[in-house]
Coordinates of C-alpha atoms in Angstrom, one line a residue:
Chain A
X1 CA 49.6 70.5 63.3
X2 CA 51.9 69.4 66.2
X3 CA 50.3 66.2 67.9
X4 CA 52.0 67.0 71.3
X5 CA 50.0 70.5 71.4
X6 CA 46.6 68.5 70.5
X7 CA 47.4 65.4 73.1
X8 CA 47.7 68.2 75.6
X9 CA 44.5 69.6 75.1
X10 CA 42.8 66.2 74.8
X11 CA 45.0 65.1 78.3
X12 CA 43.6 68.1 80.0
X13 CA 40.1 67.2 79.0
X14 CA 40.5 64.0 80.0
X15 CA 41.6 64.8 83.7
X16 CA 38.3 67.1 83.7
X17 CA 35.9 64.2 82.7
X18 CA 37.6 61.9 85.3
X19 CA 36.7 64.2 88.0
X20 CA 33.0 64.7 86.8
X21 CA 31.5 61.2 87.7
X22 CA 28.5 61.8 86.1
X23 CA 29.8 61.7 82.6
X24 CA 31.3 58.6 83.6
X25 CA 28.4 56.8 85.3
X26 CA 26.2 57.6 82.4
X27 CA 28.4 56.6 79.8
X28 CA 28.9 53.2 81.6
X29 CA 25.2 52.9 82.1
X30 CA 24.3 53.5 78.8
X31 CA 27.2 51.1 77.6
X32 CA 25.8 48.2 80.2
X33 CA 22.5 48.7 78.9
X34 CA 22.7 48.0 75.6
X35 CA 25.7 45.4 75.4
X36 CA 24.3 43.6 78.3
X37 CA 20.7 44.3 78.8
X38 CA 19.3 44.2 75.2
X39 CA 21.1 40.7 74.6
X40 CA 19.1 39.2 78.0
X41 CA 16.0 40.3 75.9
X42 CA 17.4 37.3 73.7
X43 CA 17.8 35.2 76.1
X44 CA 15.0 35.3 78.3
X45 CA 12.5 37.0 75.7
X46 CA 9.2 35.3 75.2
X47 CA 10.5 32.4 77.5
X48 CA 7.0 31.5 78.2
X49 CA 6.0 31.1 74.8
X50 CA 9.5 29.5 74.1
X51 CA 11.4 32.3 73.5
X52 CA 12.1 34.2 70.0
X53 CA 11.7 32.0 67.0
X54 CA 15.0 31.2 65.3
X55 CA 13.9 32.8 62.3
X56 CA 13.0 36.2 63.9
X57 CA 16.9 36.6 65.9
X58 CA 18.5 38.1 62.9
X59 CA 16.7 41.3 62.6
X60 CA 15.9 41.5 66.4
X61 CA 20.0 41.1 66.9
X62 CA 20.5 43.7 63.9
X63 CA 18.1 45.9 65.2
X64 CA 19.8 45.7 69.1
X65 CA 23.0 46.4 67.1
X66 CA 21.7 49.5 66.3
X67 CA 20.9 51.0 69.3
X68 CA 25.4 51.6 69.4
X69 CA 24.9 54.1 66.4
X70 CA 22.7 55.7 68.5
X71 CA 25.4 55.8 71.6
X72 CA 28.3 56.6 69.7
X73 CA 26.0 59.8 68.3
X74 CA 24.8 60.7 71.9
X75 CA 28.0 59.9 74.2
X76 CA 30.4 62.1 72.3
X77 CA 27.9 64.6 72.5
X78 CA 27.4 64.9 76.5
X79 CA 31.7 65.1 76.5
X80 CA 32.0 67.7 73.9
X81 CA 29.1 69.9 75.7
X82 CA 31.6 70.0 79.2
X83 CA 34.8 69.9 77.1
X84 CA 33.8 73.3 74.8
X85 CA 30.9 75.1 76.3
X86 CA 32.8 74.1 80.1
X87 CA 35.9 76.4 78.4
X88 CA 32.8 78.9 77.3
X89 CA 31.1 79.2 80.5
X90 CA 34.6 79.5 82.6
X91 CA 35.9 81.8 79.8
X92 CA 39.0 80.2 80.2
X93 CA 39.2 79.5 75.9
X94 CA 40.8 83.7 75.9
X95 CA 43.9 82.7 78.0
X96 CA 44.2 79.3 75.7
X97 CA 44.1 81.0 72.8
X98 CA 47.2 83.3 73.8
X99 CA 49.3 80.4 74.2
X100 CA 51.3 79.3 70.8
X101 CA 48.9 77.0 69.9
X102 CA 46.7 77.3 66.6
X103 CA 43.0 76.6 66.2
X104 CA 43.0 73.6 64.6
X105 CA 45.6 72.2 67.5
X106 CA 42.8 73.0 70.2
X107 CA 40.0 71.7 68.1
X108 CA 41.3 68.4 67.3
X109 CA 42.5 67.8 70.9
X110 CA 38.6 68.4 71.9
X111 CA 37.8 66.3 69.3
X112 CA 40.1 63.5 70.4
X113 CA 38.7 64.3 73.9
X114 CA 35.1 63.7 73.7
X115 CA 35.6 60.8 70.5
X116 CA 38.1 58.7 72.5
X117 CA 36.0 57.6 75.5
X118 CA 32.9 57.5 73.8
X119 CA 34.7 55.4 70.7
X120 CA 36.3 53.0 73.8
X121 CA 33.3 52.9 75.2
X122 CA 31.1 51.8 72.3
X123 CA 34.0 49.9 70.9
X124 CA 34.0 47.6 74.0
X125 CA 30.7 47.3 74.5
X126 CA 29.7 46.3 70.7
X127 CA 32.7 43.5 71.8
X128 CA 31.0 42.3 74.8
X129 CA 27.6 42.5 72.7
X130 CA 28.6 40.3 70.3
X131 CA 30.5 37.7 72.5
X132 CA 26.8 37.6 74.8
X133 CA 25.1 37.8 71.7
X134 CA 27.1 34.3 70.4
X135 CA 26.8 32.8 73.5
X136 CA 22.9 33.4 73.9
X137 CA 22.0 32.4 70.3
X138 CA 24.5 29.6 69.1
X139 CA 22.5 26.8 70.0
X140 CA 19.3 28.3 68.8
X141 CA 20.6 29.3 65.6
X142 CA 23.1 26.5 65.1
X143 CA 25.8 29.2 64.7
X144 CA 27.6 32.1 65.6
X145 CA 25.9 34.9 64.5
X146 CA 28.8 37.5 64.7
X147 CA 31.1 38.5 63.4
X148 CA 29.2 39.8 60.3
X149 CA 29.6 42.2 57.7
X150 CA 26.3 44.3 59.3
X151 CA 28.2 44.1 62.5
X152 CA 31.1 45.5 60.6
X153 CA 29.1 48.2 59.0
X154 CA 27.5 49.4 62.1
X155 CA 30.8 49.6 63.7
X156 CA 31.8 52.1 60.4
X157 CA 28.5 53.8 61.1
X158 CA 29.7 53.8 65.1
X159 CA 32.6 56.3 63.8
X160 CA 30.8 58.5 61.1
X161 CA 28.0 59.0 64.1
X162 CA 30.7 60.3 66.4
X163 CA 32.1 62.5 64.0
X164 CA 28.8 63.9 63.6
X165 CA 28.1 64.5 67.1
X166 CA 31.3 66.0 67.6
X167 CA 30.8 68.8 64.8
X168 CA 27.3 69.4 65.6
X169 CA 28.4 70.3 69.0
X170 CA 31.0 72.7 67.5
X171 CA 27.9 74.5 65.9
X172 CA 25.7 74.6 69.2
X173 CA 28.5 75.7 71.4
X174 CA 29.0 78.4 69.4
X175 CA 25.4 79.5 70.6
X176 CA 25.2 78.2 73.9
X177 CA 25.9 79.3 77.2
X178 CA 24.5 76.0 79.1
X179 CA 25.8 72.5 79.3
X180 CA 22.5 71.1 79.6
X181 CA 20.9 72.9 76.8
X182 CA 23.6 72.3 74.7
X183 CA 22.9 68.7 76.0
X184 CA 19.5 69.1 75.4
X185 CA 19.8 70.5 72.0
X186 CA 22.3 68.1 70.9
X187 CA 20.3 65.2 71.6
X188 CA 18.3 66.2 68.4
X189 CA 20.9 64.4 66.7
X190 CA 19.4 61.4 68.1
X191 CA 15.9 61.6 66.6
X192 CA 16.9 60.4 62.8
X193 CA 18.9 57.8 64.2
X194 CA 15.7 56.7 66.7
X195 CA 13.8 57.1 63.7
X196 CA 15.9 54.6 61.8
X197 CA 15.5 52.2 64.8
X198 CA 12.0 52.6 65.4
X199 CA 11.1 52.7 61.5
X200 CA 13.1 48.9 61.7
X201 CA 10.8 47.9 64.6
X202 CA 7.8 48.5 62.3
X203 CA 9.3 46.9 59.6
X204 CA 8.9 49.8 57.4
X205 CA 12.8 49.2 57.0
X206 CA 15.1 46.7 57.4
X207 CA 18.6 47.0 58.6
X208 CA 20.1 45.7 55.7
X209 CA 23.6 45.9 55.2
X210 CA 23.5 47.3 51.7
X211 CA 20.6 49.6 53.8
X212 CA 23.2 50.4 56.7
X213 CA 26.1 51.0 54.0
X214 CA 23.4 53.6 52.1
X215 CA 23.4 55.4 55.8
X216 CA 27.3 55.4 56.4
X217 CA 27.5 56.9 52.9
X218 CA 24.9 59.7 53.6
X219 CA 26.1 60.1 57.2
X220 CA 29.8 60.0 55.8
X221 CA 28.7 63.1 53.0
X222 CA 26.9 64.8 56.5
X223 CA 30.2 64.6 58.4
X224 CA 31.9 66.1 55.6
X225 CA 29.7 69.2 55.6
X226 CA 29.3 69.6 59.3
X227 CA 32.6 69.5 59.8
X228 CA 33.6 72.0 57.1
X229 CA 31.0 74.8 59.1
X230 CA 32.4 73.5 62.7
X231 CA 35.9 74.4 61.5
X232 CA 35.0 78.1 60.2
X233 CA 33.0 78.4 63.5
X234 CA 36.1 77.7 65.7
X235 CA 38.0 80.4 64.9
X236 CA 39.7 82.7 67.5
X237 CA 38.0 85.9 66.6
X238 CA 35.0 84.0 66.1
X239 CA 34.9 82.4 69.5
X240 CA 36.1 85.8 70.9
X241 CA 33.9 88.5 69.2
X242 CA 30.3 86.4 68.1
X243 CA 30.4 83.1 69.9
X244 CA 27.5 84.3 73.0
Chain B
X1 CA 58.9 96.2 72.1
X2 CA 55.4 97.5 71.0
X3 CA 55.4 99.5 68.3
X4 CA 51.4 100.4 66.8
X5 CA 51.0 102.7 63.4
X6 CA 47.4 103.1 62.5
X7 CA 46.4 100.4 63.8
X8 CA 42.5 100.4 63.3
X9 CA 39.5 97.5 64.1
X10 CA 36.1 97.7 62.8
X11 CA 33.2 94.8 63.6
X12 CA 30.5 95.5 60.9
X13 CA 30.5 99.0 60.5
X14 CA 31.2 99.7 64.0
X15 CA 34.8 101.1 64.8
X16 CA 36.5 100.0 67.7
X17 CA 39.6 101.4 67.5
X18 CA 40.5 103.9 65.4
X19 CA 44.4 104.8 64.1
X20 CA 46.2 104.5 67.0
X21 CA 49.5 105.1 66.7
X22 CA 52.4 105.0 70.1
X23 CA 55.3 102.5 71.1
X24 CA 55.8 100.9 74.3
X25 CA 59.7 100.6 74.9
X26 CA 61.3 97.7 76.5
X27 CA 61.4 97.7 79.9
X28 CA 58.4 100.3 80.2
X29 CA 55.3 99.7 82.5
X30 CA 52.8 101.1 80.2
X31 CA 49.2 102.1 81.4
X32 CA 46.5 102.3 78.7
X33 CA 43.3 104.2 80.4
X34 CA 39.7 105.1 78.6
X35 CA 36.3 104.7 79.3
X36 CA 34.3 101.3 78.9
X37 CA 33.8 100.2 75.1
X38 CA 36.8 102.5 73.9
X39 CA 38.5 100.3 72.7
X40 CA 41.2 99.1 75.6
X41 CA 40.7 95.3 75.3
X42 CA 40.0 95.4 71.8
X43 CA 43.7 96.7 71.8
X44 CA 45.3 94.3 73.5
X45 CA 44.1 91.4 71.9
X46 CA 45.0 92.7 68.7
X47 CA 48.5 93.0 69.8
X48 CA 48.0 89.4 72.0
X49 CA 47.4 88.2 68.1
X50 CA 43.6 86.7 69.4
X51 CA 41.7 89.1 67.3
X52 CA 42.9 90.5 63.8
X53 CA 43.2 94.1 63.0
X54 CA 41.4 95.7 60.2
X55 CA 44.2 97.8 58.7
X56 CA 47.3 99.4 60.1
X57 CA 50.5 97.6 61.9
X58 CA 51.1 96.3 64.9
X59 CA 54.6 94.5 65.9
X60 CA 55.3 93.1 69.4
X61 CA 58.5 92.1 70.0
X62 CA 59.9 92.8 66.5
X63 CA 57.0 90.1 65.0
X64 CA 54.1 91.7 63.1
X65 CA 50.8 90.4 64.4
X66 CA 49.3 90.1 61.1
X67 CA 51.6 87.3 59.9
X68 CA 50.1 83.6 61.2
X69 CA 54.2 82.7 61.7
X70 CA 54.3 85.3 63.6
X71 CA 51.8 85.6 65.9
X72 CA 53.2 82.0 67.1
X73 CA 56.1 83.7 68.4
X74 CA 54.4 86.4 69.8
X75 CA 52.5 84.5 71.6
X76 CA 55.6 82.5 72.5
X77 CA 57.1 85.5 74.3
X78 CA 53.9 87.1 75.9
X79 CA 51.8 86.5 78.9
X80 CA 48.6 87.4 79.2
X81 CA 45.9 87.8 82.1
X82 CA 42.3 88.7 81.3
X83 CA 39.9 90.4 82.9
X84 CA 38.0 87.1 83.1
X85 CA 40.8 84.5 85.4
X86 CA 39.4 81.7 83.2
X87 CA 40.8 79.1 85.1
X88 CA 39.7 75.5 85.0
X89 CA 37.3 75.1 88.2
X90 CA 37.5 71.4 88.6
X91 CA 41.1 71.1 88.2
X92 CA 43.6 72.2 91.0
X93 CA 45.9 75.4 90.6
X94 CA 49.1 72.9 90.4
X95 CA 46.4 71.3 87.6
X96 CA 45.8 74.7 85.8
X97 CA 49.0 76.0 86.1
X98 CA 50.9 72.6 84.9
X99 CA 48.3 72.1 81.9
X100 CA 49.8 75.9 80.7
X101 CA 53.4 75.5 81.7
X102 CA 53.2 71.8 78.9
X103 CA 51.7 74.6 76.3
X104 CA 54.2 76.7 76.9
X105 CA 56.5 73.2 76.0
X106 CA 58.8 73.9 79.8
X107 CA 60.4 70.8 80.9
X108 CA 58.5 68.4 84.1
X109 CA 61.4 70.6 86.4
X110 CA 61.1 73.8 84.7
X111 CA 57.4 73.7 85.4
X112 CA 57.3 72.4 88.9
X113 CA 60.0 74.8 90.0
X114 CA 58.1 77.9 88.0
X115 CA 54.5 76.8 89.5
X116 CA 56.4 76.8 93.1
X117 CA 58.1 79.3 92.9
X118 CA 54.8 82.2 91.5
X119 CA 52.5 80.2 94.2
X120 CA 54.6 81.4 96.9
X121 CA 54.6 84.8 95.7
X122 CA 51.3 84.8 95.5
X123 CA 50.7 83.8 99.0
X124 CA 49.0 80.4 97.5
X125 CA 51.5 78.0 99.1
X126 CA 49.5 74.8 100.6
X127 CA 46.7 75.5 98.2
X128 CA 48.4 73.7 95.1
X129 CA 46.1 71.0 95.4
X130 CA 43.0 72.2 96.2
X131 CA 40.5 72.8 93.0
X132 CA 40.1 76.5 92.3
X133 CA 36.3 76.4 91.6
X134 CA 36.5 76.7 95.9
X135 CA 39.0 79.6 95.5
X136 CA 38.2 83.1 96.4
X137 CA 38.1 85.8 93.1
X138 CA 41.4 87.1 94.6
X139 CA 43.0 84.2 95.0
X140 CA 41.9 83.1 91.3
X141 CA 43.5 86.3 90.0
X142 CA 46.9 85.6 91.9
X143 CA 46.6 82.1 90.2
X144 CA 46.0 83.6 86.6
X145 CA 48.6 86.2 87.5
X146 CA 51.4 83.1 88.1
X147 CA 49.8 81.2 85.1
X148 CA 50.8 84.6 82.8
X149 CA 54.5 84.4 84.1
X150 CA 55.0 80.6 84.0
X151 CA 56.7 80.9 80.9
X152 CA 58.9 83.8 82.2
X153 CA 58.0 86.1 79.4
X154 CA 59.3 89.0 78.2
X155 CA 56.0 91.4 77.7
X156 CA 52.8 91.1 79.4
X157 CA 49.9 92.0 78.9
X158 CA 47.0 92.6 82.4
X159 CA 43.5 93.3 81.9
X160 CA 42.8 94.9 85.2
X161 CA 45.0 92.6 87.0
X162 CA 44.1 94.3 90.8
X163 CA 39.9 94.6 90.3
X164 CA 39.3 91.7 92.3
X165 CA 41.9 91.8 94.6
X166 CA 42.0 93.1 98.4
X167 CA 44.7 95.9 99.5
X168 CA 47.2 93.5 100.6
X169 CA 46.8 91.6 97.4
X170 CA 47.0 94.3 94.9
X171 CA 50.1 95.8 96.7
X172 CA 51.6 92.4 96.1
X173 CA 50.7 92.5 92.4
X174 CA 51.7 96.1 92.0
X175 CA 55.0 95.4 93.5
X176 CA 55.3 92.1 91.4
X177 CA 54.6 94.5 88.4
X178 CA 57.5 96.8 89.8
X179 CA 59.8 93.9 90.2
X180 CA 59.1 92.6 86.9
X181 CA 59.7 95.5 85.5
X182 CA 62.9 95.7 87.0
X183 CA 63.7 92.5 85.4
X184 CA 63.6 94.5 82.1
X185 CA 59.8 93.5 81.4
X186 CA 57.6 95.1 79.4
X187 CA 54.6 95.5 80.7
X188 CA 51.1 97.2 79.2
X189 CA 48.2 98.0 81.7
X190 CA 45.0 97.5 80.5
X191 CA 43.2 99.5 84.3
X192 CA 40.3 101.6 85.6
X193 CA 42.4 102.2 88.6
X194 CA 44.0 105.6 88.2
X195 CA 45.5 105.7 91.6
X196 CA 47.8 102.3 90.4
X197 CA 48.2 103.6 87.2
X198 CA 49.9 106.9 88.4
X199 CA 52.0 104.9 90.8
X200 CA 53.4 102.3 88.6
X201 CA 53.5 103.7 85.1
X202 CA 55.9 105.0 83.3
X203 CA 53.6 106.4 80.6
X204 CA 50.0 106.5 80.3
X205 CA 48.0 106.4 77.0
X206 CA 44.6 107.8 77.2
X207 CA 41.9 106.6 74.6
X208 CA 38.9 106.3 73.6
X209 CA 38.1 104.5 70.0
X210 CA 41.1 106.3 69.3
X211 CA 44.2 108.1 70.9
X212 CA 43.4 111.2 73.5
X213 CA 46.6 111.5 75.2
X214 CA 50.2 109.7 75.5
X215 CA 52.5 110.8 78.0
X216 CA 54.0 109.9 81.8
X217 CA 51.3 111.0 84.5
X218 CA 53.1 113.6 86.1
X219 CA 53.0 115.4 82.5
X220 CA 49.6 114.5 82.2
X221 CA 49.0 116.0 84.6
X222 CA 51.2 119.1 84.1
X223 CA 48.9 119.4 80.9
X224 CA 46.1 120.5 82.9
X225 CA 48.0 123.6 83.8
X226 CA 47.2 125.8 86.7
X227 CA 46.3 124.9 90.6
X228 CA 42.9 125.2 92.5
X229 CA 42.2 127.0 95.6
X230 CA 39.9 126.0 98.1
X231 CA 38.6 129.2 99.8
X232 CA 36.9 127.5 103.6
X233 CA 34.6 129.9 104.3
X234 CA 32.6 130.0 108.2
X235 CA 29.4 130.7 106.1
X236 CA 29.4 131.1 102.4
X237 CA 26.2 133.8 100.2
X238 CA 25.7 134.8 96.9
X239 CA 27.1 138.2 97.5
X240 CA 30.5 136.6 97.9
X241 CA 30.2 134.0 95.0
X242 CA 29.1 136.5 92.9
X243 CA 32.6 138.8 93.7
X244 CA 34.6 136.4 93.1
X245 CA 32.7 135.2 89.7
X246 CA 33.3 138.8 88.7
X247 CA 36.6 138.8 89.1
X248 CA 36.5 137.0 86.1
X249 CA 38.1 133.5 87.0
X250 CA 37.3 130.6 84.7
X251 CA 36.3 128.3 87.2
X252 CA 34.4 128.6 90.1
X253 CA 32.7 125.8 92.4
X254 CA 30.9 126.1 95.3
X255 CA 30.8 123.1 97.6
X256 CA 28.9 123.5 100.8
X257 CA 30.6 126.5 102.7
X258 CA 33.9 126.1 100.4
X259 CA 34.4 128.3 97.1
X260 CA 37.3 126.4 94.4
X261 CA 38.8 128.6 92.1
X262 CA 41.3 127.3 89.4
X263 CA 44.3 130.0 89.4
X264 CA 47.2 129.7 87.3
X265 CA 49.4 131.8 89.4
X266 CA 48.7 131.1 93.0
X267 CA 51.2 133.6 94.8
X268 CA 49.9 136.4 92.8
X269 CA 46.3 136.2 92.8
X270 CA 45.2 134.6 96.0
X271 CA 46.1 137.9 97.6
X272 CA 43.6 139.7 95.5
X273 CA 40.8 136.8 95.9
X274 CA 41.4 137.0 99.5
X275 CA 40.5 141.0 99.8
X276 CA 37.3 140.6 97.9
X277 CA 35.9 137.7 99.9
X278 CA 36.7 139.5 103.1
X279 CA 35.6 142.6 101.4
X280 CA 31.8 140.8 100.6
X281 CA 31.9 139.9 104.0
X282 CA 32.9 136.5 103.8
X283 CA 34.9 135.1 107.2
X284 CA 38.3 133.0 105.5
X285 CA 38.4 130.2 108.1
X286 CA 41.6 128.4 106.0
X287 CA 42.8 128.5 102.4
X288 CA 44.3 125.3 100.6
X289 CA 46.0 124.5 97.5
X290 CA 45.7 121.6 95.4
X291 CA 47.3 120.5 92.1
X292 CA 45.1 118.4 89.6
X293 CA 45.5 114.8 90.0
X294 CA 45.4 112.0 87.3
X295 CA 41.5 111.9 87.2
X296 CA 41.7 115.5 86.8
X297 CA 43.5 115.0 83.9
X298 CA 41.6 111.9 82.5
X299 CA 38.6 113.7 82.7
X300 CA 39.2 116.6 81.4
X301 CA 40.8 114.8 77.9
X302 CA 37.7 111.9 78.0
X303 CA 35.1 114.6 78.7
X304 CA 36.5 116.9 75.7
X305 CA 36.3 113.8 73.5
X306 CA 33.1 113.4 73.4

């Protein structure tokens, strides 16, 4: 695999996504949400009744924490849908293909297209997260709460969940026609993850970091197999004679 | 520079293309004419190595497009233009063209000078920087056309490359063809347009699933043998079709006050047609020849195909 041929692709994807402000506005959004938003919830939470108890910030922290899993699973996923089912829909992937580049050289640009951002993004904003999150809670809880090793395993999770998103959107592109509905679709991918969060809400599970490693290594083992049918799917007589 | 021996593509039980066997030299403008779903684009991206074939050969350029090293270099040394521009909407044609001109690994001059230089043959000079999602379909084609030469390849490969275009603009494209072609090109034709296929091929392969006919058009059309006469008659009744049906002629049409006969010896049998028509009482108002043209002849092979 020449890197050259798969930074070109991912360049070129890039320049797209910078001229389609939505992807950018709701990856920022999503991003100022959670790193910013949820840790006000800390702060001014409660503040009649004094605010959360000392004893409850841990798993209300470790639960907000989660909520970048989630992002890193749904942001890739809205860049993937324009970078692949954009080349679909402008049937531009039969002229790319006729260049001497191979498959694997054009899938692991897109790849590196729609995981950078999103990684950056979520990266950055599990940073800010935890430097609001410090600053909110020291006092309270008479130390700094990160870094931790659950912070560390939700970032590990952060990076399995992209991967995941990624070559799940292989597979639907393969059947879609339609940004959105890829979109749509793909969002699915979502639903275990809010299931995980809301299941922690209820306390029917905690987020554990023996709990969160159990997910990275299932998640890790899902990646593995998604990505093995994502790679037979983008093949160039695939994509030419049965993607619709 | 082509050269295809058997070459043969099935999708599930369903053959595409069926042992076809010709060459293209170097050099040649080659047209490559059959109905829809015979096979035609199929064809071509087997040789453009996108598709694989089922069994058979196919080597471009000396390469055999069933070896993965191979089809690198192939692809190296071909430019393609589909029927679909495929063009990247939100990005301008500088954009588009410069993304393809890095693929095909030309230097920051190379490609500016390239891009510059196909844009102004195109008639696209001034519109480097405007996106192509607000081009016209013509105007995307030209762009698609200057992305295929970029790389200043040796064969290409166009997929209809005038369908979208206005007269002015396929006249350009057709003489680009020429012109390339007098660079020592190769070019192969993928076209519905028989009329551009008869003016800038040197041979014309006919097929359908597989090979009907190879040759250059005028021999094509030679094929067909014979002339037709068009008898203008002032007003035309059965008595006088019938006459000339007797005279046992293989093919007679009448069109509105007009009789065609095919004859294959004009000089000595339209003397003999004439007598009878006047003899039935027809009234000869003028009498004119024609030779079969190219959609005569694809016709006539396509239609005994089937």
């Amino acid at each position: 695999m020449r890197l050259r041929k798969v930074w070109i692709i991912a360049a070129k994807d890039f320049k797209i996504f910078r001229k389609k402000k939505g992807i950018i506005y709701s990856i920022v959004g999503f991003e100022l949400f959670v790193s910013i938003g949820l840790p006000l919830i800390l702060k001014y939470g409660g503040s009649k009744t004094g605010g959360i108890p000392a004893a409850a910030l841990p798993a209300v922290i470790d639960s907000f924490s989660f909520w970048f899993v989630i992002g890193a699973a749904l942001l890739p996923m809205s860049l993937a849908s324009y970078s692949l089912i954009g080349e679909k829909v402008q049937k531009s992937l039969e002229p790319l293909l006729a260049t001497p580049i191979t498959d694997e050289e054009i899938l692991a640009g897109k790849s590196i297209a729609a995981a950078a951002p999103a990684l950056i993004a979520t990266y950055l904003g599990a940073a800010i997260f935890m430097i609001i999150v410090d600053r909110i809670t020291h006092t309270k809880l008479d130390y700094l709460y990160y870094p931790n090793r659950s912070m560390a395993v939700i970032l590990l999770l952060m990076l399995l969940a992209t991967f995941f998103s990624i070559g799940f959107n292989i597979l639907i592109s393969s059947r879609s026609n339609d940004v959105r509905s890829a979109q749509q679709i793909g969002a699915l991918i979502a639903v275990p993850l809010g299931a995980v969060y809301i299941l922690s809400q209820m306390k029917v599970i905690s987020l554990t970091v023996t709990n969160l490693l159990i997910m990275a290594a299932i998640l890790a083992v899902v990646d593995v197999v998604v990505f093995y049918f994502a790679k037979s799917t983008f093949q160039r007589e695939e994509i030419l004679t049965r993607w619709k | 520079m082509i050269d295809v021996n058997q070459l043969t593509k099935r999708f599930e039980g369903v053959t595409a293309v069926d042992g076809l066997t010709f060459r293209v030299d170097k050099g040649e403008v080659f047209g490559f004419l059959g109905p829809n779903g015979a096979g035609k684009t199929t064809t071509m991206r087997m040789l453009c190595c996108l598709i694989s074939k089922t069994s058979g050969e196919a080597k471009v350029g000396g390469y055999d497009t069933g070896n993965d090293n191979d089809s690198l270099k192939i692809r190296k040394m071909i430019g393609l233009v589909p029927d679909n521009v495929g063009l990247y909407e939100e990005l301008t044609a500088y954009e588009n063209l410069d993304f393809y001109g890095k693929l095909y690994e030309r230097t920051e001059a190379q490609r500016k000078e390239a891009i510059e230089r196909y844009l102004r043959i195109m008639g696209l000079q001034g519109k480097q920087d405007q996106p192509v999602g607000g081009f016209s379909k013509g105007m995307k084609q030209k762009v698609a056309l200057a992305r295929a030469l970029l790389h200043n390849p040796q064969i290409l490969f166009f997929d209809e490359p005038t369908v979208n275009l206005d007269p002015e603009s396929a006249k350009v494209v057709r003489d680009l063809i020429l012109e390339l072609k007098g660079q020592g090109k190769t070019i192969f034709l993928n076209t519905h347009d028989l009329d551009e296929a008869q003016r800038i091929c040197d041979r014309i392969a006919i097929i359908n699933t597989r090979l009907l006919a190879i040759n250059s058009p005028a021999e094509l059309k030679r094929s067909l043998g014979g002339k037709q006469v068009i008898f203008q008659l002032a007003s035309i009744s059965d008595a006088i079709v019938n006459t000339v049906k007797d005279m046992k002629r293989k093919n007679v049409k009448v069109e509105s006050n007009r009789i065609i006969v095919d004859v294959a010896d004009p000089q000595k049998e339209n003397p003999d047609i004439v007598r009878e028509i006047v003899a039935a009482g027809g009234d000869i108002q003028f009498i004119t020849e024609s030779s079969p043209d190219l959609e005569d002849a694809y016709l006539k092979i396509v239609g005994e195909s089937k």
